Amino acid sequence: MTFSRNILITGGAGFIGSHVVRLFVEKYPDYRIVNVDKLTYAGNLENLRDVAQRPNYIFVKADICDHERMNELMRRYAVDGIIHLAAESHVDRSILDPFAFARTNVMGTLSLLQAAKVYWESQPEKYAGKRFYHISTDEVYGALELSRPQGGADGHGPYGDELFTETTRYTPHSPYSASKASSDHFVRAFHDTYGMPTIVTNCSNNYGPNQFPEKLIPLCIDNIRHGKPLPVYGKGENVRDWLYVEDHARAIDTIFHRGRIAQTYNIGGNNEWRNIDIVELIVETVDRLSGNPEGYSEQLITFVPDRAGHDLRYAIDSSKLHTELGWAPAVRFEEGIEKTVRWYLDNQEWTDRITSGQYKEYYRRMYGE
Ligand code: NAD
Ligand code: TYD
């Protein structure tokens, strides 16, 4: 079978990556999608069980830091487009082990960029028709003021006048955001130095099915199920802008195909929430869908010491993406949370296998260490 495009997606076994892989495999049967993932603790092929047998899908277990392997994959699959999501992604882990973040997020991105450069420059048409699309985060911009603590008219933001735009100065605070900022700079440097056709997008907090249960929303859903405390850092007043993961995947599809080379696009939900309000919404939703009496899980909410260097507020201005490419989020937050809670309640074994470590053992046996 010949394919019209050969796209390498890194980190496709993770949360966002699995939604992107599914969208591309299903929407573009004439593209070959090569999912390259190391299957770290956060990678789970169960996320892609429904598309694993498709003729246009290939999974390769590999570390993006393995430069020779990346060279070989570029050649073997004649890759003409890269969508790069593989990363260490959890801020709390970055505080404990920053080296792992520098390794994968910085050196891994550089290893992939260099492999793309070597392969594409060896082709007669060079960079024509090629694309290196790097997925990044709004956390590189640092933190915004919380100048309107009560929020706007609907009670959920904006919590301040300022928003992150594509020209906001990079001011990362956590080892995670510092490593992502560094990788963003390397990607832009490969455009400016070698002429590689690159694009960078910086997205706000994602939520939805298949998110690893160490992140706020799935952690709370799982802890309520087990009657465990819901840890709210500090006073719960930190604000994040939340986007449903399928909306992010749609944005990635749009930008990969129609975004302008060398540009940055911010992607956000225009949907600011304080952490404490989210936890309360989850408590209400889980209790209602589980048939618990109203307020049943409320007493699980537990204020714990704040995260070190905890950014106060993130809020994204995605008007450039809206104006240029017509993208807008489609899923309202209350609707997205309802879908997400339902998914976790209907797929309890997915979380249970992760928390029990069973799935890791399965893939270790299947693919080796
Ligand atoms: P995730 O932790 O769920 O998934 C990361 C995936 O990358 C996993 O499958 C893991 O096995 C793989 N991986 C890690 N190190 C690797 C390596 N060295 N080689 C190959 N594969 C490796 O992360 P996510 O939440 O899906 O985030 C995906 C990307 O989107 C990241 O680049 C992240 O910075 C970015 N992002 C995430 C959010 C969010 O809210 N989750 C928001 C904006 C941007
Ligand atoms: P998280 O899901 O880790 O995403 P990020 O740190 O990338 O924004 O956290 C979202 C917000 O929730 C963040 O302000 C930290 C807070 N938080 C808690 O209050 N308790 C928790 O147990 C976790 C994991 C996060």
Coordinates of C-alpha atoms and ligand atoms in Angstrom, one line a residue:
M1 CA 0.0 0.0 0.0
T2 CA 1.3 3.5 -0.8
F3 CA 0.5 6.4 1.4
S4 CA 0.1 10.1 0.5
R5 CA 2.0 11.1 3.7
N6 CA 4.2 9.5 6.3
I7 CA 3.7 11.1 9.6
L8 CA 5.7 10.3 12.7
I9 CA 3.8 11.1 16.0
T10 CA 5.9 11.0 19.2
G11 CA 4.3 10.3 22.5
G12 CA 1.2 8.7 20.9
A13 CA 0.7 6.3 23.7
G14 CA 0.2 9.2 26.2
F15 CA -2.9 11.2 27.0
I16 CA -3.0 13.9 24.3
G17 CA -0.9 11.9 21.8
S18 CA -3.4 9.0 21.8
H19 CA -6.3 11.3 20.9
V20 CA -4.1 12.8 18.1
V21 CA -3.1 9.4 16.8
R22 CA -6.7 8.2 16.8
L23 CA -7.9 11.4 15.0
F24 CA -5.3 11.1 12.3
V25 CA -5.6 7.3 11.8
E26 CA -9.3 7.5 11.4
K27 CA -9.6 10.8 9.4
Y28 CA -6.7 10.2 7.0
P29 CA -6.7 6.5 5.9
D30 CA -4.2 7.5 3.1
Y31 CA -1.6 8.7 5.7
R32 CA 0.8 6.3 7.3
I33 CA 0.9 7.1 11.1
V34 CA 4.0 6.0 12.9
N35 CA 3.6 6.3 16.6
V36 CA 7.0 6.4 18.4
D37 CA 6.7 6.1 22.1
K38 CA 9.1 4.8 24.8
L39 CA 6.2 3.6 27.0
T40 CA 7.3 5.3 30.2
Y41 CA 5.0 5.1 33.2
A42 CA 2.7 7.5 31.3
G43 CA 2.6 5.6 28.1
N44 CA -0.2 3.1 27.7
L45 CA -1.0 1.3 24.5
E46 CA -4.4 0.4 25.8
N47 CA -5.3 4.0 24.9
L48 CA -5.1 3.0 21.2
R49 CA -6.6 -0.5 21.3
D50 CA -9.4 0.5 18.9
V51 CA -7.0 1.6 16.1
A52 CA -4.1 -0.7 16.7
Q53 CA -5.0 -3.1 13.8
R54 CA -5.6 -0.3 11.2
P55 CA -3.5 -0.8 8.1
N56 CA -2.3 2.9 8.2
Y57 CA -1.0 2.6 11.8
I58 CA 2.4 1.4 13.1
F59 CA 3.6 1.4 16.7
V60 CA 7.4 1.6 17.4
K61 CA 8.7 1.4 20.9
A62 CA 11.7 3.8 21.0
D63 CA 13.3 6.5 23.0
I64 CA 13.4 9.9 21.2
C65 CA 16.8 10.4 22.9
D66 CA 18.2 7.4 20.9
H67 CA 19.5 9.5 18.0
E68 CA 20.6 6.6 15.8
R69 CA 17.2 5.0 16.2
M70 CA 15.5 8.3 15.2
N71 CA 17.7 8.5 12.1
E72 CA 16.8 5.0 11.2
L73 CA 13.0 5.6 11.6
M74 CA 13.1 8.7 9.5
R75 CA 14.7 6.7 6.6
R76 CA 12.7 3.5 7.1
Y77 CA 9.3 5.2 7.0
A78 CA 10.3 8.1 4.7
V79 CA 8.9 10.5 7.2
D80 CA 7.7 13.8 5.8
G81 CA 5.9 15.2 8.8
I82 CA 6.5 15.1 12.6
I83 CA 4.1 15.9 15.3
H84 CA 6.1 15.9 18.5
L85 CA 4.3 15.3 21.8
A86 CA 6.6 12.9 23.7
A87 CA 7.7 14.5 26.9
E88 CA 7.9 14.2 30.6
S89 CA 4.8 16.2 31.5
H90 CA 4.0 16.3 35.2
V91 CA 5.2 19.5 37.1
D92 CA 5.3 17.7 40.5
R93 CA 7.6 15.0 39.1
S94 CA 9.8 17.7 37.6
I95 CA 10.3 19.2 41.0
L96 CA 11.5 15.8 42.3
D97 CA 13.6 14.8 39.3
P98 CA 14.5 17.7 36.9
F99 CA 17.2 15.6 35.1
A100 CA 14.6 13.3 33.5
F101 CA 12.9 16.5 32.1
A102 CA 16.1 17.9 30.6
R103 CA 16.8 14.5 29.1
T104 CA 13.6 13.8 27.3
N105 CA 12.2 17.3 26.8
V106 CA 15.4 19.1 25.8
M107 CA 17.8 16.4 24.5
G108 CA 15.1 14.2 23.1
T109 CA 13.6 17.1 21.1
L110 CA 17.1 18.0 19.9
S111 CA 17.8 14.4 18.9
L112 CA 14.5 14.4 16.9
L113 CA 15.2 17.7 15.2
Q114 CA 18.7 16.6 14.2
A115 CA 17.3 13.3 12.8
A116 CA 14.7 15.3 10.8
K117 CA 17.4 17.6 9.5
V118 CA 19.8 14.9 8.4
Y119 CA 17.1 12.9 6.6
W120 CA 15.3 15.9 5.0
E121 CA 18.5 17.5 3.8
S122 CA 19.5 14.2 2.2
Q123 CA 16.3 14.2 0.0
P124 CA 16.4 15.9 -3.5
E125 CA 13.4 18.1 -2.6
K126 CA 15.1 19.0 0.8
Y127 CA 12.6 20.7 3.1
A128 CA 9.8 21.2 0.5
G129 CA 6.5 19.6 1.7
K130 CA 8.0 18.8 5.2
R131 CA 6.8 19.9 8.6
F132 CA 8.2 19.6 12.1
Y133 CA 5.3 20.5 14.5
H134 CA 6.3 20.8 18.2
I135 CA 3.6 20.7 20.9
S136 CA 4.3 22.9 23.9
T137 CA 2.6 24.4 26.8
D138 CA 1.4 27.8 28.1
E139 CA 3.5 27.2 31.2
V140 CA 6.6 28.6 29.3
Y141 CA 5.1 32.1 29.7
G142 CA 5.2 32.0 33.5
A143 CA 2.3 33.2 35.6
L144 CA -0.2 35.9 35.3
E145 CA -1.6 38.2 38.1
L146 CA -4.8 37.2 39.8
S147 CA -6.2 40.7 39.8
R148 CA -9.9 39.8 39.8
P149 CA -10.1 37.1 42.5
Q150 CA -13.9 36.8 42.2
G151 CA -13.8 36.1 38.4
G152 CA -15.9 37.7 35.7
A153 CA -19.7 37.8 35.2
D154 CA -20.2 34.1 34.9
G155 CA -18.0 33.5 38.1
H156 CA -15.4 31.6 36.1
G157 CA -12.9 34.0 34.8
P158 CA -11.4 36.0 33.5
Y159 CA -9.6 36.3 36.8
G160 CA -7.4 39.1 35.5
D161 CA -7.0 41.5 32.6
E162 CA -3.8 40.0 31.2
L163 CA -3.7 37.0 28.9
F164 CA -0.8 35.0 27.4
T165 CA -0.3 36.0 23.7
E166 CA 2.2 34.6 21.2
T167 CA 4.5 37.5 22.0
T168 CA 4.5 37.1 25.8
R169 CA 8.0 36.9 27.1
Y170 CA 9.1 33.4 28.1
T171 CA 9.4 33.2 32.0
P172 CA 9.3 29.6 33.0
H173 CA 9.3 28.8 36.7
S174 CA 9.2 25.0 37.1
P175 CA 11.8 22.5 35.8
Y176 CA 9.0 21.2 33.6
S177 CA 8.2 24.6 32.0
A178 CA 12.0 25.4 31.8
S179 CA 12.6 22.2 29.8
K180 CA 9.6 22.9 27.5
A181 CA 10.8 26.5 27.0
S182 CA 14.3 25.2 26.0
S183 CA 12.8 22.7 23.5
D184 CA 10.7 25.5 22.0
H185 CA 13.8 27.6 21.5
F186 CA 15.6 24.7 19.8
V187 CA 12.7 24.1 17.4
R188 CA 12.7 27.8 16.4
A189 CA 16.5 27.8 16.1
F190 CA 16.3 24.9 13.6
H191 CA 14.0 27.1 11.5
D192 CA 16.1 30.2 11.8
T193 CA 19.5 28.4 11.3
Y194 CA 18.7 25.6 8.8
G195 CA 15.4 26.7 7.3
M196 CA 13.5 23.7 8.7
P197 CA 9.7 24.2 8.3
T198 CA 8.7 24.3 12.0
I199 CA 5.6 25.3 13.9
V200 CA 5.2 25.6 17.7
T201 CA 1.9 25.6 19.6
N202 CA 1.5 26.5 23.3
C203 CA -1.6 25.0 24.8
S204 CA -3.4 25.4 28.1
N205 CA -4.3 22.6 30.5
N206 CA -6.0 19.6 28.9
Y207 CA -8.5 17.2 30.4
G208 CA -10.6 14.3 29.2
P209 CA -10.5 10.5 28.9
N210 CA -7.1 8.6 29.2
Q211 CA -5.3 11.2 31.3
F212 CA -2.8 9.7 33.7
P213 CA -4.4 9.7 37.2
E214 CA -1.6 11.9 38.8
K215 CA -3.1 15.0 37.2
L216 CA -5.7 17.0 39.1
I217 CA -8.9 16.0 37.4
P218 CA -8.5 12.2 37.0
L219 CA -6.8 12.0 40.4
C220 CA -9.8 13.6 42.1
I221 CA -12.2 11.3 40.2
D222 CA -10.2 8.2 41.3
N223 CA -9.8 9.3 44.9
I224 CA -13.5 9.9 45.3
R225 CA -14.2 6.4 44.0
H226 CA -11.8 5.0 46.7
G227 CA -12.9 7.4 49.5
K228 CA -9.4 9.0 49.6
P229 CA -8.6 12.7 50.3
L230 CA -8.7 15.2 47.4
P231 CA -5.5 17.1 47.9
V232 CA -5.9 20.8 47.0
Y233 CA -2.6 22.7 47.0
G234 CA -2.5 25.9 49.1
K235 CA -5.8 27.7 49.2
G236 CA -7.1 26.2 45.9
E237 CA -7.1 29.7 44.4
N238 CA -4.7 29.0 41.5
V239 CA -6.3 29.5 38.1
R240 CA -5.9 27.3 35.0
D241 CA -7.5 27.6 31.6
W242 CA -8.9 24.2 30.7
L243 CA -9.4 22.7 27.2
Y244 CA -11.1 19.4 26.3
V245 CA -8.5 17.1 24.8
E246 CA -10.4 16.4 21.6
D247 CA -10.6 20.1 21.0
H248 CA -6.8 20.2 21.3
A249 CA -6.5 17.3 18.9
R250 CA -8.7 19.1 16.4
A251 CA -6.5 22.2 16.7
I252 CA -3.4 20.2 16.1
D253 CA -5.0 18.7 12.9
T254 CA -5.9 22.2 11.7
I255 CA -2.5 23.7 12.4
F256 CA -0.5 20.8 11.1
H257 CA -2.3 21.1 7.7
R258 CA -2.9 24.9 7.5
G259 CA -0.7 26.7 10.0
R260 CA 2.0 29.0 8.7
I261 CA 5.6 27.9 8.9
A262 CA 7.8 29.4 11.6
Q263 CA 4.7 30.7 13.4
T264 CA 3.6 30.1 17.0
Y265 CA -0.1 29.6 17.8
N266 CA -1.6 29.7 21.3
I267 CA -4.4 27.2 22.0
G268 CA -6.7 27.7 24.9
G269 CA -10.2 27.1 26.1
N270 CA -11.1 30.6 27.1
N271 CA -12.2 28.8 30.3
E272 CA -10.5 29.9 33.5
W273 CA -11.3 28.0 36.7
R274 CA -10.0 28.1 40.2
N275 CA -8.7 24.7 41.4
I276 CA -11.1 24.6 44.3
D277 CA -14.1 25.2 42.0
I278 CA -13.0 22.4 39.8
V279 CA -12.7 20.0 42.7
E280 CA -16.1 20.9 43.9
L281 CA -17.6 20.4 40.4
I282 CA -16.0 17.0 40.2
V283 CA -17.3 16.0 43.6
E284 CA -20.8 17.1 42.5
T285 CA -20.6 15.2 39.2
V286 CA -19.1 12.0 40.6
D287 CA -21.7 11.9 43.4
R288 CA -24.6 12.5 41.0
L289 CA -23.4 9.9 38.4
S290 CA -22.6 7.4 41.1
G291 CA -26.0 7.8 42.8
N292 CA -24.4 9.2 46.1
P293 CA -26.4 11.6 48.2
E294 CA -25.7 15.3 47.4
G295 CA -22.5 16.5 49.2
Y296 CA -21.5 12.9 50.0
S297 CA -17.8 13.3 49.0
E298 CA -17.4 16.9 50.0
Q299 CA -15.6 16.0 53.2
L300 CA -12.8 14.4 51.2
I301 CA -11.6 17.9 50.1
T302 CA -8.3 18.4 51.9
F303 CA -6.1 21.5 51.7
V304 CA -2.4 20.5 51.7
P305 CA 0.9 22.5 51.5
D306 CA 1.3 24.4 48.3
R307 CA 3.4 23.2 45.4
A308 CA 6.9 24.9 45.3
G309 CA 6.9 27.8 42.9
H310 CA 3.2 27.2 42.1
D311 CA 2.2 29.5 39.2
L312 CA -0.9 31.6 40.2
R313 CA -2.8 32.0 37.0
Y314 CA -2.6 30.8 33.4
A315 CA -4.9 32.2 30.8
I316 CA -4.6 32.0 27.0
D317 CA -5.5 34.4 24.2
S318 CA -6.1 32.1 21.2
S319 CA -7.5 34.7 18.9
K320 CA -4.7 34.3 16.4
L321 CA -5.7 30.7 15.8
H322 CA -9.3 31.6 15.7
T323 CA -8.9 34.5 13.2
E324 CA -6.3 32.8 11.0
L325 CA -7.6 29.2 10.9
G326 CA -11.1 29.4 12.2
W327 CA -10.5 27.0 15.2
A328 CA -12.6 27.4 18.3
P329 CA -13.2 25.0 21.3
A330 CA -16.4 23.0 20.8
V331 CA -16.9 21.4 24.2
R332 CA -18.2 23.5 27.2
F333 CA -16.4 22.8 30.4
E334 CA -19.4 21.4 32.3
E335 CA -20.2 19.1 29.4
G336 CA -16.5 18.0 29.1
I337 CA -16.3 17.3 32.8
E338 CA -19.5 15.2 32.6
K339 CA -18.1 13.2 29.7
T340 CA -14.8 12.8 31.5
V341 CA -16.3 11.6 34.8
R342 CA -18.5 9.2 32.9
W343 CA -15.5 7.8 31.0
Y344 CA -13.5 7.2 34.2
L345 CA -16.5 5.6 35.9
D346 CA -17.2 3.4 32.9
N347 CA -13.5 2.4 32.5
Q348 CA -12.5 1.9 36.1
E349 CA -10.3 -1.0 35.1
W350 CA -8.2 1.3 33.0
T351 CA -7.2 3.4 36.1
D352 CA -7.0 0.3 38.3
R353 CA -4.6 -1.4 36.0
I354 CA -2.4 1.7 36.1
T355 CA -2.5 2.2 39.8
S356 CA -1.8 -1.5 40.4
G357 CA 1.1 -1.4 38.0
Q358 CA -0.3 -4.5 36.1
Y359 CA -0.2 -2.9 32.6
K360 CA 3.5 -2.1 32.9
E361 CA 4.3 -5.7 33.6
Y362 CA 2.3 -6.7 30.5
Y363 CA 4.1 -4.4 28.2
R364 CA 7.5 -5.2 29.7
R365 CA 6.9 -8.8 28.8
M366 CA 5.5 -7.9 25.3
Y367 CA 8.2 -5.4 24.2
G368 CA 11.1 -6.1 26.6
E369 CA 12.6 -3.4 28.8
Ligands
NAD1 P1 1.7 12.2 28.9 O1 2.7 12.2 30.0 O2 0.3 11.7 29.1 O3 2.3 11.4 27.7 C1 3.7 11.5 27.3 C2 4.0 10.4 26.3 O4 5.4 10.5 25.9 C3 3.9 9.0 27.0 O5 3.3 8.1 26.2 C4 5.4 8.6 27.2 O6 5.6 7.2 27.2 C5 6.1 9.3 26.0 N1 7.5 9.5 26.3 C6 8.0 10.1 27.4 N2 9.4 10.2 27.3 C7 9.7 9.6 26.1 C8 10.9 9.4 25.4 N3 12.1 9.7 25.9 N4 10.8 8.8 24.1 C9 9.6 8.5 23.6 N5 8.5 8.6 24.2 C10 8.5 9.2 25.4 O7 1.7 13.7 28.4 P2 0.5 14.6 27.7 O8 -0.3 15.2 28.8 O9 -0.2 13.7 26.7 O10 1.3 15.7 27.0 C11 1.7 15.5 25.6 C12 2.5 16.8 25.2 O11 1.6 17.9 25.3 C13 3.7 17.1 26.0 O12 4.7 17.6 25.2 C14 3.2 18.2 26.9 O13 4.3 19.1 27.3 C15 2.2 18.9 26.0 N6 1.1 19.6 26.7 C16 0.4 19.0 27.7 C17 -0.7 19.6 28.3 C18 -1.6 19.0 29.3 O14 -2.4 19.6 29.9 N7 -1.5 17.6 29.5 C19 -0.9 21.0 27.9 C20 -0.1 21.6 27.0 C21 0.9 20.9 26.4
TYD2 P1 -1.9 19.6 37.1 O1 -3.1 18.7 36.7 O2 -0.7 18.9 37.8 O3 -1.5 20.5 35.9 P2 -0.4 21.7 35.8 O4 0.4 21.7 37.0 O5 0.4 21.4 34.6 O6 -1.2 22.9 35.7 O7 -2.4 20.6 38.2 C1 -3.5 21.5 37.8 C2 -3.7 22.5 39.0 O8 -4.1 21.7 40.2 C3 -2.3 23.1 39.5 O9 -2.6 24.4 39.9 C4 -1.9 22.3 40.6 C5 -3.2 21.8 41.3 N1 -3.2 20.5 41.9 C6 -3.7 20.3 43.2 O10 -4.2 21.3 43.8 N2 -3.7 19.1 43.8 C7 -3.2 18.0 43.1 O11 -3.2 16.9 43.7 C8 -2.7 18.2 41.8 C9 -2.1 17.0 41.0 C10 -2.7 19.4 41.2

